[in-house]
Coordinates of C-alpha atoms in Angstrom, one line a residue:
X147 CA 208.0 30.8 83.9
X148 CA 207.6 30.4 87.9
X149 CA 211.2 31.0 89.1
X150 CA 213.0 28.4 92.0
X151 CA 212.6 31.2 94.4
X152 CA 208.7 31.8 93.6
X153 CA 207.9 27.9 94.2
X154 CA 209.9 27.8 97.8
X155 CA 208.0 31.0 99.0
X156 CA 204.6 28.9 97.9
X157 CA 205.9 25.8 99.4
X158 CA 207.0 27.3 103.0
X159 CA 203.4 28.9 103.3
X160 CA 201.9 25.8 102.2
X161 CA 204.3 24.1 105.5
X162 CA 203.1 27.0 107.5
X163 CA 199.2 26.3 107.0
X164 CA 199.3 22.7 107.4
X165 CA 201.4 23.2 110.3
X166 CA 199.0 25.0 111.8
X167 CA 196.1 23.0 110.8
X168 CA 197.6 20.2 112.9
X169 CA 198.4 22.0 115.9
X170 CA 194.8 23.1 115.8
X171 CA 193.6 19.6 115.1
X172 CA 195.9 18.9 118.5
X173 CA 194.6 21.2 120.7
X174 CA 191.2 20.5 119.6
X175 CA 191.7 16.9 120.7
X176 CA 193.4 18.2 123.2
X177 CA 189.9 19.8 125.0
X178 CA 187.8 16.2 123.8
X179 CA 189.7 14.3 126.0
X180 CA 189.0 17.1 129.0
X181 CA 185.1 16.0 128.7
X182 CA 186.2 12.1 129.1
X183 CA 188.7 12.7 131.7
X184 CA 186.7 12.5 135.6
X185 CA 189.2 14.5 136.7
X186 CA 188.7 17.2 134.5
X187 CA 184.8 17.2 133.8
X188 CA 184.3 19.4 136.9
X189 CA 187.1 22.2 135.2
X190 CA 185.5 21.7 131.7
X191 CA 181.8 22.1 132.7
X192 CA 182.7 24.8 135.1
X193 CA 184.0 26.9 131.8
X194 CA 181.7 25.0 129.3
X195 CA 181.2 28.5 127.6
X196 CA 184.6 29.2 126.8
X197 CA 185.3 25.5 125.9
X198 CA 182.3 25.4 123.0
X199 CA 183.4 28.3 121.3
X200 CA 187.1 27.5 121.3
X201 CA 186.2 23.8 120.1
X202 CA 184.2 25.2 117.3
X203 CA 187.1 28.1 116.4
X204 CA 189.6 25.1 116.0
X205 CA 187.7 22.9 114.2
X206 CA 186.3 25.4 111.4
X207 CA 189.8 26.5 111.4
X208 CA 192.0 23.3 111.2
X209 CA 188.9 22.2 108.5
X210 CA 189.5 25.5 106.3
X211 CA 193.3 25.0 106.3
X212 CA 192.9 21.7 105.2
X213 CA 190.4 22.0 102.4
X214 CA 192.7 25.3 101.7
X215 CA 195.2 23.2 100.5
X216 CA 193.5 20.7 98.4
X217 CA 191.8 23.8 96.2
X218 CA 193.3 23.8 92.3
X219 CA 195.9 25.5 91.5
X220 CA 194.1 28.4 90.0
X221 CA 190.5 29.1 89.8
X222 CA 188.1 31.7 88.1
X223 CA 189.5 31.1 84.9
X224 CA 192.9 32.0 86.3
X225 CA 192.1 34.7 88.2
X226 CA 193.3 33.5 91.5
X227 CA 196.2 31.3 91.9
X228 CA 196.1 29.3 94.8
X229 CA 199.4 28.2 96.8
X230 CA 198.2 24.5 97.3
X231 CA 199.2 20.8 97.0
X232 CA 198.4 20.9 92.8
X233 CA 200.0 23.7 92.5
X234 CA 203.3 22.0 93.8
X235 CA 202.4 19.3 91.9
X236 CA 202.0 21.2 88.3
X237 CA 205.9 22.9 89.2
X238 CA 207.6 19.7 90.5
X239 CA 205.7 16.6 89.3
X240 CA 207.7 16.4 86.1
X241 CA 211.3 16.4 87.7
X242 CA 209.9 13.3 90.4
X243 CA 211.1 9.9 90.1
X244 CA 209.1 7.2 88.9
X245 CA 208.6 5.9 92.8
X246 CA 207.8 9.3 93.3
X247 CA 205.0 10.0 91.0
X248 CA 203.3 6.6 92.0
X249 CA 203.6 8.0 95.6
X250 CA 202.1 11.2 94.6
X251 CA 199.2 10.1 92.4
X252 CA 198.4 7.5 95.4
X253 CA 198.4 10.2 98.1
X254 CA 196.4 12.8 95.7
X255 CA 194.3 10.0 95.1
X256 CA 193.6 9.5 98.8
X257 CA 193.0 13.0 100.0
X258 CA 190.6 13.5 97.2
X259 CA 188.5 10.3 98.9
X260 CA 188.8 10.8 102.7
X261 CA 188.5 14.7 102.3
X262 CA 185.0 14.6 100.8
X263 CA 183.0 14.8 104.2
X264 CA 185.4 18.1 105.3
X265 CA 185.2 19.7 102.1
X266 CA 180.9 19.5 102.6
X267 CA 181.3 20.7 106.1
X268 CA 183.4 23.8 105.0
X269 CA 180.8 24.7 101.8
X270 CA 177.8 24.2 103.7
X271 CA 179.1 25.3 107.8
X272 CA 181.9 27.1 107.5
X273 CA 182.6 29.3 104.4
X274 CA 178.3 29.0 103.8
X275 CA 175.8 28.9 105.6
X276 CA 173.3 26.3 103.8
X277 CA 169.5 27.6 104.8
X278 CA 168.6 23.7 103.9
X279 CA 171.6 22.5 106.3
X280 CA 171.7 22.0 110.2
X281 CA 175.0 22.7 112.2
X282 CA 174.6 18.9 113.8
X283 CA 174.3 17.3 110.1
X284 CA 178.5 18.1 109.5
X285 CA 181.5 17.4 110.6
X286 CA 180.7 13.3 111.5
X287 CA 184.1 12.3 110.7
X288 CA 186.2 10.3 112.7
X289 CA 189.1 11.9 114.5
X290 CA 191.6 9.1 113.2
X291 CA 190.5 9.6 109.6
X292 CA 191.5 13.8 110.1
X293 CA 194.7 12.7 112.0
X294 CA 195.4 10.2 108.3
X295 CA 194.3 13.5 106.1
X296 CA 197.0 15.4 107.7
X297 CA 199.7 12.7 108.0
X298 CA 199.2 12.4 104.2
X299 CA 199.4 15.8 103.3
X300 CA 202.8 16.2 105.3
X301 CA 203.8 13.2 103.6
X302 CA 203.2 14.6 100.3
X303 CA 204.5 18.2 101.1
X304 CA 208.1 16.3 102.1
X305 CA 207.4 14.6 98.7
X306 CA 207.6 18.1 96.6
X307 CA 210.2 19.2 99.4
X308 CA 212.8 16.4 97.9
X309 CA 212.2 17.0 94.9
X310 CA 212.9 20.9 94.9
X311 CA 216.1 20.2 97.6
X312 CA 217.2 16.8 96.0
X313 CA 220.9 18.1 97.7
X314 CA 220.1 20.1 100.3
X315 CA 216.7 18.5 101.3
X316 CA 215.2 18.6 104.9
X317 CA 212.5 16.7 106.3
X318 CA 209.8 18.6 107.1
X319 CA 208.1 17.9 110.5
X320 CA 204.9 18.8 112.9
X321 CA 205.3 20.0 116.0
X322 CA 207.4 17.9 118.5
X323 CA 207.3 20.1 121.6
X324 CA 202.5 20.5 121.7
X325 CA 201.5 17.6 123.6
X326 CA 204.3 18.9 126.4
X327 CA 203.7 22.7 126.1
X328 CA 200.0 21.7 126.1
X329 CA 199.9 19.5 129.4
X330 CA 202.1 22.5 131.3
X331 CA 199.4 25.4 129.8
X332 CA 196.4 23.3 131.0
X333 CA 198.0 22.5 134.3
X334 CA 198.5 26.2 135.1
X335 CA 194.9 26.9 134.1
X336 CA 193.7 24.0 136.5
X337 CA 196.0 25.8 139.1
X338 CA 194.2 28.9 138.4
X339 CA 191.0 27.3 138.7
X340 CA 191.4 26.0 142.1
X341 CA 192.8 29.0 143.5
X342 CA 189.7 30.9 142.1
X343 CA 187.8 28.7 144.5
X344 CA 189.0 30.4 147.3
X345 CA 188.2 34.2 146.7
X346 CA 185.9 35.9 148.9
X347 CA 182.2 35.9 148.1
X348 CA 182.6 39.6 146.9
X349 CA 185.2 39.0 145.0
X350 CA 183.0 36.6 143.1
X351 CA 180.2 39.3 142.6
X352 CA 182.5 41.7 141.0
X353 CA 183.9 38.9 138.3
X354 CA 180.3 38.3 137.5
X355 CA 179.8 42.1 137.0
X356 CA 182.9 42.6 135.1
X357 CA 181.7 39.7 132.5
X358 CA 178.3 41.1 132.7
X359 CA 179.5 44.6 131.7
X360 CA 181.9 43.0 128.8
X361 CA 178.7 41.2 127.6
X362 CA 176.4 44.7 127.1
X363 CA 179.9 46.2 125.8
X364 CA 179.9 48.7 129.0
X365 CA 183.3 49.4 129.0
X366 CA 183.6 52.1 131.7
X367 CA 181.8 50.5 133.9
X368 CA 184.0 47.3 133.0
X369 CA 187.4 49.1 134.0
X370 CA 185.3 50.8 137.5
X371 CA 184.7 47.3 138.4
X372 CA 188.5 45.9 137.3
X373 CA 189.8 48.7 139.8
X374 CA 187.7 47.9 142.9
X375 CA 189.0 44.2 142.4
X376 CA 192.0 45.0 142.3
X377 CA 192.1 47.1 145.1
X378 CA 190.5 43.5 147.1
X379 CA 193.4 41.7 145.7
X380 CA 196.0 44.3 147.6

């Protein structure tokens, strides 16, 4: 019999992945808006390499995290027990009230529906790679419909949260303090840009050196390079 204690551990890392599926989802949008913004094109193409492959880290993560939690509660024959949304709901759906169940079975409902074209991009993208596939042919859904996934499955977590605290119950929440900490991060980095604008012209040769020397993993020659800038830098 699954203890009080064992269902709270699985709940809080259940909060903890969702969580950060949604801060991922943020900052991801987060960089989209960058490539719509005229005043920011110029900073995005400038770093368009670093931009790509931190787009495409957040999405495939935020997608896994999200398809994570929709996964049965055990699979393989019972093998592996999975910490996810029907596992919550085979512990706690019998003690809900009857607004509660209707509000479960709607949500479940939903998420099975709307999660369909993330749960393809994750089998044949992310956790596969299909050899019939092409990178461009996932991941065409709309932004509003993940921000909807992820408002659900909150909504549905603070569902099983109640009924496991009925007393002591406290709403669970995402992030407040992103969209500020995010604005202050990318202003600093804007800062940083501009002021990289007015190095000298060798000081500019020896950044391209030291990436070129991370690139062929030539480490000593790396940290040679990272001294004699320094020593321009005073």
């Amino acid at each position: 019999m699954t203890t009080l204690n064992e269902i709270q551990n699985n709940l809080n890392r259940i909060k903890e992945t969702l969580l950060e599926a949604d801060v991922e989802f943020r900052i991801y949008c987060h960089l989209l808006k960058m490539k719509s913004n005229y005043r920011r094109i110029n900073f995005y193409n400038e770093h368009i390499t670093f931009f790509h492959y931190q787009q495409n880290s957040l999405l495939y993560s935020f997608i896994m995290k999200i398809m994570k939690l929709c996964e049965p509660a055990e699979m393989r024959g019972g093998r592996d027990k999975n910490a996810t949304f029907l596992y919550l709901n085979e512990e706690l759906f019998s003690n809900a009230t009857q607004d509660e169940k209707k509000e479960i079975d709607k949500i479940i409902k939903y998420l099975r529906t709307k999660t369909k074209k993330l749960d393809l991009t994750r089998n044949k993208e992310i956790a596969h790679l299909d050899r019939k596939s092409k990178r461009k042919d996932f991941f065409n859904e709309k932004i509003v419909v993940v921000r909807r996934i992820l408002n659900n499955q909150l909504k549905l977590l603070n569902i099983y949260n109640r009924i496991l605290h009925r007393i002591s119950y406290q709403k669970i929440h995402f992030e407040p303090r992103l969209g500020e900490e995010l604005k202050k991060s990318f202003s600093v980095l804007f800062k940083e840009y501009k002021h990289s604008l007015s190095k000298t012209k060798e000081q500019h040769q020896l950044d391209k050196k030291i990436n070129l020397a991370i690139a062929k993993s030539k480490f000593s020659e790396h940290i040679q390079i990272e001294n004699k800038l320094n020593e321009l830098k005073g």
